[in-house]
Amino acid sequence: MRKALDKTQRGWWKQAVFYQIYPKSFQDTDGDGLGDLAGILQHLDYLETLGIDGIWLSPVFASPQADNGYDISDYCAIDPLFGSMEDMETLIREAKKRGISIIMDLVLNHSSDEHFWFREALKSRDNPYHDYYVWRDGDGITPPNDMRATFGGSAWTFVPHLGQYYFHQFAVKQPDLNWENESLRRELYRAIRFWVDKGVEGFRLDVIDQIAKEPDRKITANGPRLHEYLRELSREAFREEGLVTVGETWSANVPRAQVFSAPDGSEMSMVFQFEHICLDQKPGGEKWDVMPLELPKLKECFCRWQQGLHETGWNSLFFDNHDLPRIVSRWGDDGEYRELSAKMLATMLHGMQGTPYIYQGEELGMTNIRLPIEQYDDLEIKNLYRERVEQGYDPQDVMESIWKRGRDNARTPMQWSGDKNAGFTQGTPWLPVNPNYETINAQAALKDPDSVFYYYQKLISLRKTYPVFRDGDFRLLCPEDSRVFAYTRESGCRHMLVACNFTKESAAFSVPEACRDGRVLISNYPQGDMEQLRPYEAKILYWET
Ligand code: TEU
């Protein structure tokens, strides 16, 4: 029986493992080809078996789905696509019965252009909601400046009847909210309290380091008032000690993350930082401009974050999410060594200090997909393809980038079984199911004691059994080695060694003398020797002094 965590206490998340669900792709129960809340309810026992403590639920609020729900048109309503408010209340209740907290995904930097506030703001310059957004006078020919939107094009869209542009860091249908307006802030806090009162126990905060934007100075992230806003948000909306908050902060570095995740709880519990996940991106390029990962750089980065936040903040630990390609295809091997490399990557990550996040299907070793451009859904992918082909790029090269980095790699339907559509839907899936579902699926994994699923289950249970996972410090071994990622953790008399071979060849790795008394807590191979790591071999040794 799983030891329940006391979720009324600050810091319960330091021993927890969270699971991200992208609802649209998780489980469809009404045959419309889209995942829904009832589908998540169906799989709570699966998640309880895995052993996770919380579900980060990508947005299910009312939305026109321009950006798959990251364009919210009502912060206190459930979109009928996903079900009813009663379905949401049932999910919260049933998850809690299983010791699983619901963490909702809040998009506070921008709303949908179909939100009541924006519809009102469009009516006139002196409408009380007009100032909930960021407007600049203009002539409709020359935008206020040359800022670009993340999903392509100018960050400014002209509204002729107002003679003004509005600012949007993302899509045209995602107007930025003006956090300088106190009424707007208080409306957002009220929405958060609405969900806390319904039993939601945490929030993921979308691009939260971008809310203090100052477009006249071309500032988007880390604006001058950011920490003022974050502290007010924490005081006014996240009052309960046990509420867990994780901010998405693409601009975070260690010093900033120490403030974002300060132990006094003045801002957030932790952040998603993305330094590690950008290391295979060409310097000065975009995410689409890929280069091979150099393992020493990854090791240096993780070492800096582990040591930088030890006792001064708190790390999240992730490789996958709904915006990222699947890690087994990216830094593992999605062919012959798929399961071994998936387990190795999991070992490397879960052996560290922080809160691990498992993205739906990562526990199965799900892989990227290669689709023709017309089958993609993501507006970011479609805008990129159009822009780069117009700029003269070879369409095949653009497709290679999309196949490596496109967000839809993570959004193909969850693979539940070898049945039609991987058991995801009886209808037509909104995005094609990966054809490898016949061999890579939850049903097969649950029957295989050696599956990636049960390996993750064991990693999760180790975190709850051995305090060194939560409390230990971090020391990197063999920093220059380009094949092996090895480190030790130590907390008082408790010690562990994590050793991972990132390659498909055997790699020499001599277990330090001091570690040789350790017993194997977990490995993706049967007992091996202390001088050599087999292809993608991973192991954790544990000992006490
Ligand atoms: O993502 C922020 C974000 O910037 C990423 O979308 C990233 O820039 C992109 O994937 C890589 O170029 C958050 C959400 O996670 C994402 O799904 C939303 O699309 C975005 O914000 C807007 O809300």
XYZ file of C-alpha atoms and ligand atoms in Angstrom:
568
model
C 0.000 0.000 0.000
C 1.381 3.349 -1.013
C 2.415 5.641 1.851
C 0.172 8.703 1.450
C 1.936 12.055 1.581
C 0.619 14.724 3.959
C -0.370 17.298 1.359
C -1.280 19.971 3.881
C 2.419 20.501 4.583
C 4.647 22.767 2.490
C 7.188 20.698 0.613
C 5.194 17.459 0.262
C 6.083 17.660 -3.433
C 9.757 17.010 -2.630
C 8.964 13.318 -2.324
C 6.305 13.292 -5.019
C 6.317 12.361 -8.693
C 3.881 14.111 -11.035
C 2.349 12.943 -14.308
C 1.370 15.303 -17.110
C -1.813 14.579 -19.038
C -2.515 16.288 -22.365
C -6.284 15.667 -22.185
C -6.928 15.934 -25.916
C -4.710 12.876 -26.506
C -5.244 10.789 -23.387
C -8.547 8.856 -23.738
C -11.711 9.539 -25.719
C -14.969 8.105 -24.330
C -17.631 9.714 -26.521
C -16.250 8.814 -29.947
C -15.474 12.359 -31.146
C -11.786 11.490 -31.568
C -10.764 13.875 -28.768
C -9.717 12.892 -25.262
C -12.012 13.908 -22.394
C -12.273 14.044 -18.591
C -14.269 10.811 -18.400
C -11.360 9.183 -20.210
C -8.939 10.316 -17.538
C -11.283 8.955 -14.865
C -11.114 5.558 -16.598
C -7.356 5.402 -16.117
C -6.941 6.641 -12.549
C -6.286 3.056 -11.393
C -3.519 2.791 -14.021
C -1.953 5.971 -12.643
C -2.348 4.759 -9.065
C -0.559 1.544 -10.080
C 2.263 3.609 -11.575
C 2.503 5.318 -8.172
C 2.284 8.995 -9.090
C 1.130 11.628 -6.586
C -0.290 14.342 -8.816
C -1.599 14.979 -12.307
C -0.611 18.165 -14.157
C -3.633 18.568 -16.400
C -3.025 20.657 -19.523
C -5.887 23.175 -19.920
C -9.484 21.925 -20.033
C -11.018 25.388 -19.598
C -13.444 26.863 -22.140
C -11.390 27.621 -25.258
C -11.779 27.916 -29.044
C -8.735 25.585 -29.225
C -6.613 27.908 -31.389
C -3.636 26.681 -29.365
C -5.192 23.504 -27.954
C -6.577 25.154 -24.866
C -3.712 27.525 -24.106
C -6.155 30.221 -25.290
C -8.712 30.402 -22.513
C -12.104 32.047 -23.062
C -13.497 31.381 -19.556
C -11.201 30.624 -16.592
C -14.056 29.184 -14.515
C -15.691 26.908 -17.068
C -14.839 23.467 -18.464
C -14.868 23.259 -22.255
C -17.695 20.941 -23.430
C -15.089 19.199 -25.609
C -13.690 17.685 -22.404
C -16.965 17.292 -20.481
C -18.865 19.104 -17.738
C -18.033 20.822 -14.468
C -19.497 17.752 -12.771
C -16.988 15.577 -14.661
C -14.195 17.810 -13.369
C -15.489 17.632 -9.799
C -15.719 13.839 -10.083
C -12.161 13.630 -11.387
C -10.846 15.774 -8.503
C -12.718 13.651 -5.975
C -11.790 10.256 -7.438
C -8.151 11.240 -7.900
C -7.940 12.397 -4.284
C -9.323 9.024 -3.112
C -6.262 7.470 -4.773
C -3.822 9.923 -3.225
C -3.494 11.820 -6.513
C -3.702 15.633 -6.548
C -5.045 17.555 -9.525
C -2.726 20.361 -10.684
C -4.433 22.594 -13.230
C -2.637 24.437 -16.025
C -3.291 28.174 -15.738
C -2.555 30.510 -18.646
C -2.258 33.929 -16.984
C -0.065 35.695 -19.538
C -2.746 35.880 -22.221
C -6.355 34.937 -22.840
C -8.281 33.883 -25.924
C -9.534 36.691 -28.146
C -12.954 35.090 -27.592
C -12.828 35.791 -23.855
C -15.605 38.152 -22.651
C -12.950 40.613 -21.495
C -11.440 40.912 -24.992
C -14.816 41.077 -26.708
C -15.613 44.016 -24.408
C -12.162 45.558 -24.891
C -12.774 45.629 -28.650
C -15.915 47.733 -28.229
C -14.129 50.999 -27.412
C -10.995 52.534 -25.986
C -12.852 53.584 -22.834
C -14.569 50.259 -22.201
C -13.678 49.186 -18.605
C -12.111 45.993 -19.951
C -10.029 47.701 -22.629
C -7.063 48.119 -20.322
C -7.046 44.394 -19.464
C -4.950 44.102 -22.628
C -1.914 45.870 -24.132
C -2.838 48.457 -26.785
C -0.813 51.001 -28.774
C -2.136 53.653 -31.180
C -1.158 53.103 -34.787
C -1.895 53.569 -38.437
C -2.381 49.946 -39.436
C 0.688 50.099 -41.660
C 3.619 50.271 -39.248
C 3.349 48.264 -36.012
C 4.661 49.936 -32.808
C 7.901 47.942 -33.182
C 9.393 44.896 -34.888
C 8.693 42.360 -32.106
C 7.849 38.920 -33.433
C 5.303 36.455 -32.034
C 6.533 33.008 -30.942
C 4.262 31.330 -33.482
C 5.381 33.560 -36.364
C 4.526 37.025 -37.700
C 4.390 40.355 -35.888
C 3.547 40.464 -32.162
C 1.123 43.323 -33.006
C -2.313 43.045 -34.633
C -4.191 46.131 -35.810
C -7.873 46.786 -34.950
C -9.031 49.391 -37.495
C -12.148 50.632 -35.689
C -10.016 51.417 -32.624
C -6.998 52.725 -34.542
C -4.875 50.595 -32.250
C -2.669 47.513 -32.241
C -2.879 44.881 -29.529
C 0.145 42.922 -28.326
C 0.343 39.102 -28.462
C 3.539 37.170 -27.691
C 1.917 34.060 -29.148
C -0.904 33.651 -31.669
C -3.123 36.467 -32.948
C -5.953 34.736 -31.035
C -3.938 34.946 -27.780
C -3.909 38.664 -26.764
C -1.513 39.392 -23.890
C -3.091 40.358 -20.584
C -2.028 43.639 -19.034
C -0.795 42.773 -15.547
C -0.359 46.463 -14.738
C -4.155 46.558 -14.387
C -5.017 45.610 -10.803
C -8.637 44.734 -11.630
C -7.384 42.192 -14.144
C -5.033 40.661 -11.594
C -7.816 40.369 -9.024
C -10.094 38.667 -11.562
C -7.350 36.094 -12.170
C -6.889 35.523 -8.430
C -10.632 35.001 -8.052
C -10.515 32.342 -10.790
C -7.685 30.548 -9.009
C -9.572 30.557 -5.696
C -12.604 29.135 -7.544
C -10.545 26.047 -8.389
C -8.869 25.820 -4.979
C -12.352 25.762 -3.453
C -13.171 22.822 -5.752
C -10.253 20.831 -4.370
C -7.516 21.530 -6.908
C -4.211 21.185 -5.047
C -1.775 22.862 -7.413
C -1.188 24.888 -10.542
C 1.219 24.908 -13.467
C 1.706 28.506 -14.581
C 2.120 28.953 -18.321
C 4.983 31.282 -19.378
C 4.698 32.976 -15.991
C 8.026 34.797 -16.410
C 6.449 36.723 -19.307
C 3.573 38.405 -17.448
C 5.527 41.599 -16.619
C 6.069 42.418 -20.274
C 7.094 45.933 -21.370
C 6.783 45.850 -25.163
C 7.871 49.496 -25.617
C 11.265 48.388 -24.304
C 10.954 45.021 -26.104
C 10.908 43.264 -22.723
C 8.947 40.016 -22.659
C 10.538 37.825 -19.947
C 11.707 38.950 -16.494
C 10.118 42.393 -16.680
C 10.853 44.889 -13.837
C 7.634 44.113 -11.912
C 7.744 40.312 -12.307
C 8.636 39.413 -8.718
C 6.187 41.985 -7.361
C 3.415 40.282 -9.346
C 4.552 36.766 -8.406
C 4.584 37.649 -4.696
C 1.140 39.178 -4.893
C -0.096 36.124 -6.819
C 1.336 33.852 -4.136
C -0.138 35.913 -1.263
C -3.567 36.419 -2.822
C -4.154 33.119 -4.596
C -1.800 30.406 -3.299
C -2.413 30.905 0.386
C -2.532 27.277 1.522
C 0.820 25.827 2.644
C 0.204 22.612 0.728
C -0.637 24.193 -2.654
C 2.056 23.198 -5.157
C 2.896 25.667 -7.922
C 5.255 25.135 -10.843
C 6.026 27.997 -13.169
C 7.007 27.581 -16.805
C 9.986 29.923 -17.132
C 11.911 29.612 -20.381
C 14.172 32.462 -19.293
C 15.152 30.963 -15.934
C 18.784 30.532 -14.958
C 19.959 29.314 -11.558
C 19.997 32.721 -9.792
C 16.503 33.557 -11.065
C 15.220 30.084 -10.141
C 16.550 30.546 -6.597
C 14.165 33.502 -6.283
C 11.277 31.813 -8.124
C 11.506 28.711 -5.883
C 12.731 30.305 -2.652
C 12.108 27.943 0.313
C 10.011 30.613 2.081
C 7.253 30.064 -0.491
C 7.165 33.741 -1.409
C 6.761 32.964 -5.112
C 6.412 29.361 -6.409
C 7.282 25.816 -5.329
C 9.507 25.254 -8.341
C 9.894 26.129 -12.016
C 10.342 24.328 -15.312
C 13.644 25.636 -16.650
C 14.727 24.661 -20.173
C 18.487 25.114 -20.277
C 19.186 21.365 -20.512
C 16.572 20.791 -23.173
C 18.084 23.427 -25.484
C 21.627 22.003 -25.479
C 21.186 20.282 -28.840
C 20.053 23.524 -30.486
C 22.559 25.409 -32.658
C 23.868 28.544 -30.887
C 21.894 31.571 -32.091
C 19.443 29.284 -33.874
C 15.867 28.382 -33.162
C 14.679 25.105 -31.674
C 14.393 23.771 -35.230
C 18.142 24.162 -35.837
C 19.384 20.931 -34.337
C 22.894 19.718 -33.543
C 24.118 16.564 -31.746
C 24.014 16.616 -27.957
C 27.438 16.705 -26.278
C 27.035 14.739 -23.054
C 29.625 16.725 -21.030
C 27.508 19.841 -21.623
C 24.407 18.088 -20.344
C 26.288 16.898 -17.270
C 27.681 20.367 -16.534
C 24.209 21.869 -16.873
C 22.497 19.382 -14.568
C 25.362 19.654 -12.055
C 25.000 23.440 -11.950
C 21.233 23.206 -11.423
C 21.484 20.429 -8.823
C 24.124 22.249 -6.793
C 22.639 25.692 -7.489
C 19.251 24.860 -5.977
C 20.408 22.466 -3.224
C 18.841 23.920 -0.046
C 18.319 27.294 -1.814
C 15.376 26.360 -4.068
C 13.842 23.336 -5.724
C 14.287 21.679 -9.119
C 11.673 20.166 -11.352
C 13.039 17.182 -13.294
C 11.719 16.515 -16.789
C 12.668 15.608 -20.325
C 9.241 15.461 -21.926
C 6.130 17.588 -22.052
C 3.412 18.518 -24.569
C 5.743 21.000 -26.302
C 8.793 18.738 -26.623
C 9.741 15.762 -28.796
C 9.871 12.421 -27.011
C 13.162 11.930 -25.217
C 13.712 8.306 -26.227
C 13.767 9.488 -29.868
C 15.733 12.615 -29.035
C 18.570 11.407 -26.743
C 17.948 7.659 -26.518
C 17.406 5.104 -29.244
C 13.887 4.489 -30.534
C 14.965 1.398 -32.437
C 16.866 -1.632 -31.156
C 17.624 -0.136 -27.739
C 14.316 1.645 -27.158
C 13.415 0.114 -23.805
C 16.973 0.046 -22.465
C 17.572 3.683 -23.376
C 14.172 4.794 -22.050
C 15.010 3.180 -18.697
C 18.499 4.708 -18.734
C 17.159 8.213 -19.320
C 14.604 7.740 -16.549
C 17.309 6.559 -14.148
C 19.531 9.538 -14.883
C 16.691 11.973 -14.234
C 14.913 10.331 -11.296
C 18.145 9.839 -9.371
C 18.466 13.582 -8.937
C 17.123 16.018 -6.354
C 13.856 17.620 -7.408
C 10.309 16.696 -8.390
C 10.161 14.419 -11.445
C 7.452 14.911 -14.091
C 6.458 11.989 -16.302
C 4.706 12.988 -19.526
C 1.911 10.686 -20.711
C 3.418 7.759 -22.632
C 6.969 8.386 -21.409
C 6.405 5.485 -18.987
C 5.821 3.278 -22.056
C 8.797 4.542 -24.041
C 6.526 6.124 -26.653
C 8.395 7.641 -29.600
C 8.282 10.506 -32.099
C 6.255 10.226 -35.291
C 6.903 11.222 -38.930
C 3.777 12.593 -40.621
C 3.272 14.430 -43.916
C 2.862 18.178 -43.271
C -0.871 18.128 -44.026
C -1.558 15.755 -41.119
C -0.091 18.048 -38.472
C -2.377 20.036 -36.162
C -0.020 22.350 -34.257
C -0.202 25.987 -35.415
C 3.494 26.365 -34.533
C 4.428 23.567 -36.947
C 2.167 24.827 -39.708
C 3.373 28.429 -39.374
C 7.015 27.306 -39.365
C 6.574 25.180 -42.484
C 4.866 27.990 -44.372
C 7.383 30.655 -43.250
C 10.508 28.595 -43.981
C 9.312 27.334 -47.369
C 8.442 30.943 -48.298
C 11.965 31.904 -47.191
C 13.348 29.358 -49.627
C 14.234 26.481 -47.312
C 14.155 22.994 -48.866
C 10.761 21.563 -47.774
C 12.425 18.219 -46.978
C 14.849 19.934 -44.602
C 11.934 21.692 -42.911
C 10.153 18.355 -42.503
C 13.286 16.823 -40.958
C 13.250 19.644 -38.380
C 9.541 19.106 -37.691
C 10.038 15.367 -37.294
C 12.833 16.031 -34.792
C 11.352 18.971 -32.852
C 7.668 19.428 -33.593
C 5.304 19.573 -30.632
C 2.898 17.047 -32.220
C 5.532 14.362 -31.552
C 4.259 14.474 -27.972
C 0.589 14.894 -28.847
C -0.192 11.687 -30.734
C -2.828 9.682 -28.863
C -1.852 7.705 -25.794
C -1.252 4.063 -26.751
C -3.441 1.953 -24.440
C -3.608 -1.320 -26.364
C -2.959 -3.038 -29.666
C -6.618 -2.561 -30.614
C -7.848 -0.108 -33.282
C -6.527 3.423 -32.666
C -4.500 2.002 -29.770
C -7.699 1.920 -27.738
C -7.704 5.734 -27.643
C -10.958 6.272 -29.516
C -13.749 4.468 -31.319
C -13.940 7.483 -33.614
C -11.361 9.147 -35.848
C -8.445 10.384 -33.748
C -7.843 14.155 -34.029
C -4.160 13.362 -34.670
C -2.909 10.073 -36.156
C -1.944 7.320 -33.723
C 1.710 6.293 -33.940
C 1.758 3.101 -36.056
C 4.023 1.402 -33.480
C 1.093 1.186 -31.053
C 0.683 -2.525 -31.736
C 3.888 -3.213 -29.809
C 4.202 -0.082 -27.667
C 1.100 0.165 -25.480
C 0.023 0.109 -21.838
C -1.754 -3.249 -22.041
C 1.425 -4.974 -23.228
C 3.518 -3.113 -20.667
C 1.331 -4.173 -17.758
C 1.786 -7.832 -18.779
C 5.575 -7.525 -19.002
C 7.361 -7.418 -15.630
C 10.428 -6.068 -17.434
C 8.591 -3.200 -19.141
C 9.501 0.477 -19.022
C 6.273 0.976 -17.052
C 7.351 -1.211 -14.137
C 10.799 0.349 -14.243
C 9.235 3.785 -13.710
C 7.003 2.305 -10.999
C 10.103 1.117 -9.165
C 11.915 4.459 -9.556
C 8.877 6.214 -8.074
C 8.752 3.846 -5.112
C 12.499 4.234 -4.477
C 12.022 7.992 -4.111
C 9.564 7.331 -1.299
C 11.661 4.665 0.362
C 15.126 6.228 0.398
C 15.356 9.808 1.784
C 18.659 10.332 -0.025
C 16.676 10.818 -3.262
C 14.983 13.857 -1.728
C 17.700 15.187 0.532
C 21.052 14.164 -0.930
C 23.610 16.569 -2.340
C 25.004 16.093 -5.863
C 28.538 15.350 -6.999
C 29.337 14.791 -10.662
C 31.815 12.039 -11.561
C 33.949 11.864 -14.738
C 32.739 15.268 -16.020
C 34.640 15.024 -19.313
C 33.461 11.534 -20.236
C 31.354 11.789 -23.404
C 29.601 8.432 -22.926
C 28.848 8.004 -19.232
C 26.780 10.234 -16.958
C 27.601 9.309 -13.368
C 27.040 11.106 -10.100
C 26.727 10.500 -6.398
C 24.152 11.693 -3.905
C 24.874 11.896 -0.181
C 22.802 12.770 2.852
C 24.505 12.055 6.178
C 25.235 8.330 6.295
C 23.153 7.598 3.217
C 24.870 7.408 -0.171
C 24.000 6.479 -3.707
C 25.733 6.265 -7.065
C 23.888 6.707 -10.355
C 25.726 5.504 -13.468
C 24.296 5.728 -17.000
C 25.782 4.837 -20.373
C 24.307 7.222 -22.959
C 25.552 5.178 -25.929
C 24.783 1.958 -27.804
C 28.342 0.720 -27.244
C 29.843 -0.639 -24.053
C 31.569 2.058 -22.037
C 34.368 1.795 -19.537
C 33.302 3.097 -16.160
C 35.109 2.147 -13.006
C 32.857 2.308 -9.968
C 34.774 4.314 -7.343
C 36.187 2.181 -4.529
C 34.014 3.955 -1.961
C 30.876 2.962 -3.868
C 31.706 -0.691 -4.344
C 29.964 -1.798 -1.160
C 26.737 -0.436 -2.580
C 23.859 -2.738 -3.406
C 21.965 -2.350 -6.661
C 18.641 -0.568 -6.040
C 17.644 -0.656 -9.703
C 19.208 -1.476 -13.065
C 18.034 -2.087 -16.612
C 20.377 -5.094 -16.876
C 21.006 -8.194 -14.765
C 23.949 -7.833 -12.385
C 27.030 -6.674 -14.291
C 30.642 -5.895 -13.370
C 32.033 -2.788 -11.780
C 34.357 -1.841 -14.635
C 32.101 -1.685 -17.646
C 28.647 -0.392 -18.610
C 26.779 -2.250 -21.345
C 24.854 -0.370 -24.081
C 22.510 2.127 -22.386
C 23.159 0.423 -19.049
C 21.929 2.293 -15.999
C 22.160 1.427 -12.347
C 21.764 2.932 -8.916
C 23.943 1.644 -6.065
C 23.044 2.411 -2.447
C 25.015 2.099 0.775
C 25.109 3.490 4.282
C 28.183 4.354 6.349
O 4.730 27.285 -24.052
C 5.585 28.392 -24.038
C 6.452 28.360 -25.178
O 7.062 29.324 -25.459
C 6.564 27.088 -25.953
O 5.382 26.991 -26.705
C 7.746 27.155 -26.837
O 8.015 28.471 -27.121
C 7.527 26.476 -28.155
O 6.907 25.302 -27.954
C 8.859 26.238 -28.745
O 9.066 27.177 -29.707
C 3.536 27.476 -23.322
C 2.719 26.210 -23.479
O 3.415 25.105 -22.904
C 2.479 26.000 -24.960
O 1.818 24.767 -25.207
C 1.650 27.162 -25.474
O 1.511 27.030 -26.870
C 2.331 28.498 -25.159
O 2.821 28.597 -23.834
C 1.322 29.625 -25.289
O 0.396 29.522 -24.239
